[in-house]
Structures are given as structure tokens and as C-alpha cells.
Short mmCIF file of C-alpha atoms and ligand atoms in Angstrom, two decimals:
data_model
loop_
_atom_site.label_atom_id
_atom_site.label_comp_id
_atom_site.label_asym_id
_atom_site.label_seq_id
_atom_site.Cartn_x
_atom_site.Cartn_y
_atom_site.Cartn_z
CA MET A 132 6.44 -46.57 1.20
CA LYS A 133 9.14 -44.56 -0.52
CA PHE A 134 10.88 -41.71 1.30
CA PHE A 135 11.92 -38.62 -0.64
CA ILE A 136 13.82 -35.78 1.03
CA ASP A 137 12.31 -32.32 0.55
CA THR A 138 15.37 -30.11 0.28
CA ALA A 139 17.82 -28.28 -1.97
CA GLU A 140 20.60 -28.54 0.63
CA ILE A 141 23.40 -30.78 -0.67
CA ALA A 142 24.70 -31.61 2.82
CA GLU A 143 21.31 -33.05 3.81
CA ILE A 144 21.13 -35.23 0.69
CA GLU A 145 24.73 -36.40 1.18
CA LYS A 146 23.87 -37.35 4.74
CA TRP A 147 20.74 -39.39 3.90
CA ALA A 148 21.71 -40.93 0.54
CA PRO A 149 24.01 -43.63 1.98
CA THR A 150 21.51 -44.73 4.68
CA GLY A 151 19.39 -46.66 2.20
CA PHE A 152 16.25 -44.75 3.23
CA LEU A 153 16.42 -42.22 0.44
CA ASP A 154 14.27 -43.03 -2.61
CA GLY A 155 14.21 -39.57 -4.18
CA VAL A 156 14.51 -35.80 -3.75
CA THR A 157 12.00 -32.98 -4.21
CA THR A 158 12.85 -29.32 -4.61
CA ASN A 159 10.74 -26.24 -5.26
CA PRO A 160 11.47 -22.56 -6.01
CA SER A 161 11.29 -21.61 -2.31
CA LEU A 162 13.81 -24.33 -1.36
CA ILE A 163 16.12 -23.15 -4.18
CA LYS A 164 15.82 -19.58 -2.86
CA LYS A 165 16.62 -20.80 0.65
CA SER A 166 19.76 -22.56 -0.66
CA GLY A 167 20.95 -19.25 -2.15
CA ARG A 168 22.30 -21.16 -5.15
CA ASP A 169 21.75 -21.42 -8.90
CA MET A 170 18.96 -23.93 -9.61
CA ILE A 171 20.63 -25.73 -12.52
CA GLU A 172 23.84 -26.12 -10.50
CA VAL A 173 21.93 -27.50 -7.49
CA ILE A 174 19.88 -30.00 -9.51
CA THR A 175 23.03 -31.12 -11.36
CA GLN A 176 24.86 -31.65 -8.09
CA ILE A 177 21.94 -33.57 -6.55
CA CYS A 178 21.82 -35.85 -9.60
CA GLU A 179 25.54 -36.55 -9.15
CA ILE A 180 24.82 -37.79 -5.63
CA THR A 181 21.75 -39.89 -6.36
CA ASP A 182 20.19 -41.67 -9.33
CA THR A 183 16.78 -41.71 -7.62
CA PRO A 184 14.03 -39.37 -8.96
CA VAL A 185 14.87 -35.68 -8.42
CA SER A 186 11.94 -33.28 -8.85
CA ALA A 187 12.88 -29.96 -10.45
CA GLU A 188 10.08 -27.41 -10.77
CA VAL A 189 9.35 -25.24 -13.79
CA ALA A 190 8.93 -21.50 -13.20
CA ALA A 191 6.82 -20.71 -16.28
CA LEU A 192 3.07 -20.43 -15.87
CA ASP A 193 2.13 -21.03 -19.52
CA TYR A 194 2.11 -24.31 -21.45
CA GLU A 195 4.78 -23.41 -24.02
CA GLY A 196 7.07 -21.91 -21.38
CA MET A 197 6.72 -25.00 -19.18
CA LEU A 198 7.69 -27.29 -22.06
CA LYS A 199 10.71 -25.12 -22.94
CA GLU A 200 11.91 -25.21 -19.33
CA ALA A 201 11.24 -28.95 -19.11
CA GLU A 202 13.56 -29.43 -22.12
CA VAL A 203 16.39 -27.73 -20.21
CA LEU A 204 15.71 -29.53 -16.93
CA LYS A 205 15.37 -33.03 -18.37
CA LYS A 206 18.76 -32.68 -20.09
CA ILE A 207 20.47 -32.35 -16.70
CA ALA A 208 20.17 -36.08 -15.95
CA PRO A 209 17.87 -39.00 -16.77
CA ASN A 210 16.52 -39.09 -13.20
CA VAL A 211 15.17 -35.52 -13.30
CA CYS A 212 11.40 -35.53 -12.77
CA ILE A 213 9.63 -32.45 -14.10
CA LYS A 214 7.58 -30.74 -11.41
CA LEU A 215 4.59 -28.80 -12.69
CA PRO A 216 1.87 -26.83 -10.89
CA THR A 217 -1.63 -28.33 -10.83
CA THR A 218 -3.10 -25.73 -13.19
CA MET A 219 -4.67 -26.19 -16.62
CA ALA A 220 -1.33 -25.32 -18.27
CA GLY A 221 0.52 -27.67 -15.93
CA LEU A 222 -1.90 -30.52 -16.63
CA HIS A 223 -1.64 -29.91 -20.38
CA ALA A 224 2.17 -29.92 -20.16
CA CYS A 225 1.96 -33.09 -18.08
CA SER A 226 -0.09 -34.87 -20.79
CA THR A 227 2.46 -33.85 -23.43
CA LEU A 228 5.48 -34.86 -21.34
CA THR A 229 3.83 -38.18 -20.41
CA LYS A 230 3.43 -38.98 -24.12
CA GLN A 231 7.16 -38.28 -24.49
CA GLY A 232 7.93 -40.72 -21.67
CA VAL A 233 9.07 -37.99 -19.27
CA ASN A 234 8.42 -38.42 -15.52
CA THR A 235 6.31 -35.70 -13.93
CA ASN A 236 5.30 -34.57 -10.45
CA LEU A 237 2.18 -32.39 -10.22
CA THR A 238 2.57 -30.12 -7.24
CA LEU A 239 0.31 -27.86 -5.17
CA CYS A 240 -2.57 -30.34 -5.26
CA PHE A 241 -5.28 -29.45 -2.73
CA SER A 242 -8.39 -31.35 -3.86
CA ALA A 243 -9.55 -34.79 -4.96
CA ASN A 244 -10.76 -33.37 -8.27
CA GLN A 245 -7.33 -31.91 -9.00
CA ALA A 246 -5.81 -35.31 -8.20
CA LEU A 247 -8.28 -36.99 -10.57
CA LEU A 248 -7.16 -34.67 -13.38
CA VAL A 249 -3.50 -35.30 -12.50
CA ALA A 250 -4.02 -39.06 -12.90
CA LYS A 251 -5.92 -38.59 -16.16
CA ALA A 252 -2.98 -36.50 -17.44
CA GLY A 253 -0.77 -39.54 -16.78
CA ALA A 254 1.48 -37.98 -14.14
CA THR A 255 4.07 -40.12 -12.40
CA TYR A 256 3.36 -38.43 -9.04
CA VAL A 257 0.66 -36.24 -7.54
CA SER A 258 1.75 -34.08 -4.59
CA PRO A 259 -1.10 -33.31 -2.17
CA PHE A 260 0.11 -30.71 0.36
CA ILE A 261 -0.96 -32.03 3.77
CA GLY A 262 0.58 -29.38 6.03
CA ARG A 263 -0.77 -26.41 4.10
CA LEU A 264 -4.31 -27.82 4.33
CA ASP A 265 -3.89 -28.43 8.07
CA ASP A 266 -2.60 -24.83 8.35
CA ILE A 267 -6.01 -23.51 7.27
CA ASN A 268 -7.95 -25.90 9.50
CA LEU A 269 -8.75 -28.43 6.76
CA ASP A 270 -7.87 -32.13 6.89
CA GLY A 271 -4.76 -32.87 4.82
CA MET A 272 -4.79 -36.57 5.64
CA GLN A 273 -8.41 -36.94 4.52
CA LEU A 274 -7.27 -35.74 1.10
CA ILE A 275 -4.65 -38.52 0.93
CA GLU A 276 -7.35 -41.08 1.87
CA ASP A 277 -9.76 -39.71 -0.76
CA ILE A 278 -7.13 -39.78 -3.50
CA ARG A 279 -6.17 -43.36 -2.53
CA THR A 280 -9.80 -44.45 -2.85
CA ILE A 281 -10.30 -42.71 -6.20
CA TYR A 282 -7.06 -44.03 -7.71
CA ASP A 283 -7.85 -47.57 -6.52
CA ASN A 284 -11.40 -47.35 -7.91
CA TYR A 285 -10.03 -46.80 -11.39
CA GLY A 286 -6.62 -48.43 -11.24
CA PHE A 287 -4.76 -45.17 -11.86
CA GLU A 288 -1.01 -45.71 -11.61
CA THR A 289 -0.06 -42.16 -10.58
CA GLN A 290 1.80 -42.40 -7.28
CA ILE A 291 0.49 -40.42 -4.32
CA LEU A 292 3.39 -38.34 -2.97
CA ALA A 293 2.39 -36.91 0.40
CA ALA A 294 3.97 -33.44 0.54
CA SER A 295 4.13 -30.50 2.92
CA ILE A 296 4.90 -32.90 5.72
CA ARG A 297 5.57 -31.15 9.01
CA THR A 298 5.56 -33.83 11.71
CA PRO A 299 6.47 -37.51 12.27
CA ASN A 300 2.72 -38.20 12.67
CA HIS A 301 2.18 -36.92 9.13
CA VAL A 302 4.56 -39.64 7.90
CA SER A 303 2.90 -42.56 9.73
CA ASP A 304 -0.62 -41.27 9.01
CA ALA A 305 0.23 -40.91 5.30
CA ALA A 306 1.53 -44.49 5.34
CA LEU A 307 -1.69 -45.69 7.00
CA ALA A 308 -3.71 -43.79 4.39
CA GLY A 309 -1.84 -45.61 1.62
CA ALA A 310 0.39 -42.85 0.22
CA ASP A 311 3.02 -44.35 -2.09
CA VAL A 312 5.67 -41.78 -1.19
CA ALA A 313 6.27 -39.16 1.49
CA THR A 314 8.58 -36.24 0.82
CA ILE A 315 10.03 -35.27 4.16
CA PRO A 316 12.19 -32.37 5.38
CA ALA A 317 15.51 -33.50 6.91
CA SER A 318 14.48 -32.23 10.35
CA THR A 319 11.40 -34.51 10.35
CA LEU A 320 13.37 -37.48 8.96
CA GLU A 321 15.68 -37.17 11.97
CA LYS A 322 12.73 -37.33 14.35
CA LEU A 323 11.33 -40.58 12.88
CA VAL A 324 13.96 -42.77 14.53
CA HIS A 325 13.82 -41.41 18.05
CA HIS A 326 11.89 -42.99 20.90
CA PRO A 327 12.62 -42.34 24.60
CA LEU A 328 12.12 -46.03 25.45
CA THR A 329 14.72 -47.01 22.82
CA ASP A 330 17.23 -44.61 24.43
CA LYS A 331 16.39 -45.77 27.94
CA GLY A 332 16.47 -49.46 27.01
CA LEU A 333 19.80 -49.11 25.25
CA GLU A 334 21.28 -47.31 28.22
CA GLY A 335 20.32 -50.29 30.41
CA PHE A 336 21.73 -52.84 27.96
CA VAL A 337 25.02 -50.93 27.65
CA LYS A 338 25.38 -50.79 31.45
CA ASP A 339 24.55 -54.47 31.98
CA TRP A 340 26.80 -55.59 29.11
CA ALA A 341 29.72 -53.63 30.54
CA SER A 342 29.21 -55.26 33.93
CA THR A 343 29.51 -58.77 32.38
CA GLY A 344 33.06 -57.96 31.31
CA GLN A 345 32.44 -59.83 28.04
CA SER A 346 33.46 -58.85 24.51
CA ILE A 347 31.96 -60.18 21.27
CA LEU A 348 35.15 -59.57 19.27
C1 E4P B 534 6.72 -30.68 -2.09
O1 E4P B 534 7.22 -31.15 -3.09
C2 E4P B 534 7.02 -29.36 -1.57
O2 E4P B 534 8.36 -29.05 -1.89
C3 E4P B 534 6.95 -29.26 -0.07
O3 E4P B 534 6.57 -30.48 0.52
C4 E4P B 534 6.19 -28.07 0.41
O4 E4P B 534 6.20 -28.06 1.82
P1 E4P B 534 5.80 -26.77 2.68
O5 E4P B 534 4.32 -26.63 2.63
O6 E4P B 534 6.30 -27.08 4.05
O7 E4P B 534 6.50 -25.60 2.04
#
């Protein structure tokens, strides 16, 4: 399973890029707003840190506008992945960009039928939003399972990018459901490593090792 970081904060990307866990970055207009920075500058800076896929989202809602914005975004760096909404215009733009060999990420996917259309449009990634479905008392993880089944039935190569991840359980459940990628906020990435028994066990080992008086070096 690939791990993308869901952020427009440079410090977070700089922190995770050298760990070897980071396979990509996703941004969206709300994350850009939160950063308080210019979008083109942020995406350029992220692409200087990593050559993994970096999703940059169009703001236009119409087909022509999306393609014009995609032209600007894809010139930033070869690893920019054009993020498009799962609307008719977004799907149409996706088909066109796919024919041009441009990588795409179809965002705001909330149903299996939308995901089916995304695959038929040839997208590189589909982003089902788990957390936002859970927020309204629906089952985000069931959507990941349904998309996995449908894509496997037909051999679609679009990668399932589990998005709107809120908890460590979302990450492991998405992995169990067969998601290809999870895009994870930095705060949740941090939580993945921690286990109280690891901390307790290590404390015991450190104490016992010290009492042996030995040194490996
Ligand atoms: C995905 O690409 C989105 O940026 C993100 O996962 C949305 O998450 P949210 O629902 O927590 O805003």
C-alpha cells in the first residue's frame, strides 16, 4: 500500500519525505487556503522536495476551464497529478488528459457508480472520501470494498486512493479492503507507529541493557 500525505504544509512534507514512507502528496483548495500561501508556489516547492506524485486540484468547474488550468499545473513539474472533481466536466477532462498521457486523480468520489465512471475515464487514481461518508452515518469503508470488487471484476487499472482519512483504523481498514493508496494527514501518520506495549517493552529493554554494563560499540 502506498502512503500519500494529505497536506500543503512544506514542513510536514520535509519531515516525512526522508523516512521512506512517503509515496506521494495530495492537496486541495481547502488545504491551500489553510497554508495561507500561493498555490503555484506551494506546488512548485513540494515538487522540489519530492519526485513522487503530487496532486494539484483545478478550481474551474467547466471542461474548458479545467483543461486550461491543467495546462498551467502540469508545467510545474512532471510529477504533478491533475486533481479533478468527480463531475461530468471533471470526467470529460479526465478522458482528454488520459489520452494526452497526463496523470489524474478524481476527487470527491462518494459512490461505486462514480468510481466506475472514473475508471472508464482512465483516471490514474480515484479518491473515495471515507471520513466524510462516516460523518453522515454512511459506511466509507464499504465503499472502498465495493470499488475494489468492481475494479477487480473488470481489470480496471485505476488505483483506489482512500481519502478523507481521520483515524489510524481508517488506514488499516483501507489496507484490508484492498485500497492501493491511502492519503493521510500528518497527525494520523504520527499515530500509526505508536503502541503502548512498544513503549513499555522498550523501557524494560533499555533498563536491563544498562544494568549489563555492556556496549555494542
Ligand atoms: C483528498 O485528496 C482530500 O484532500 C482529503 O483527504 C479530504 O479530507 P477531509 O475530508 O478530511 O477534508
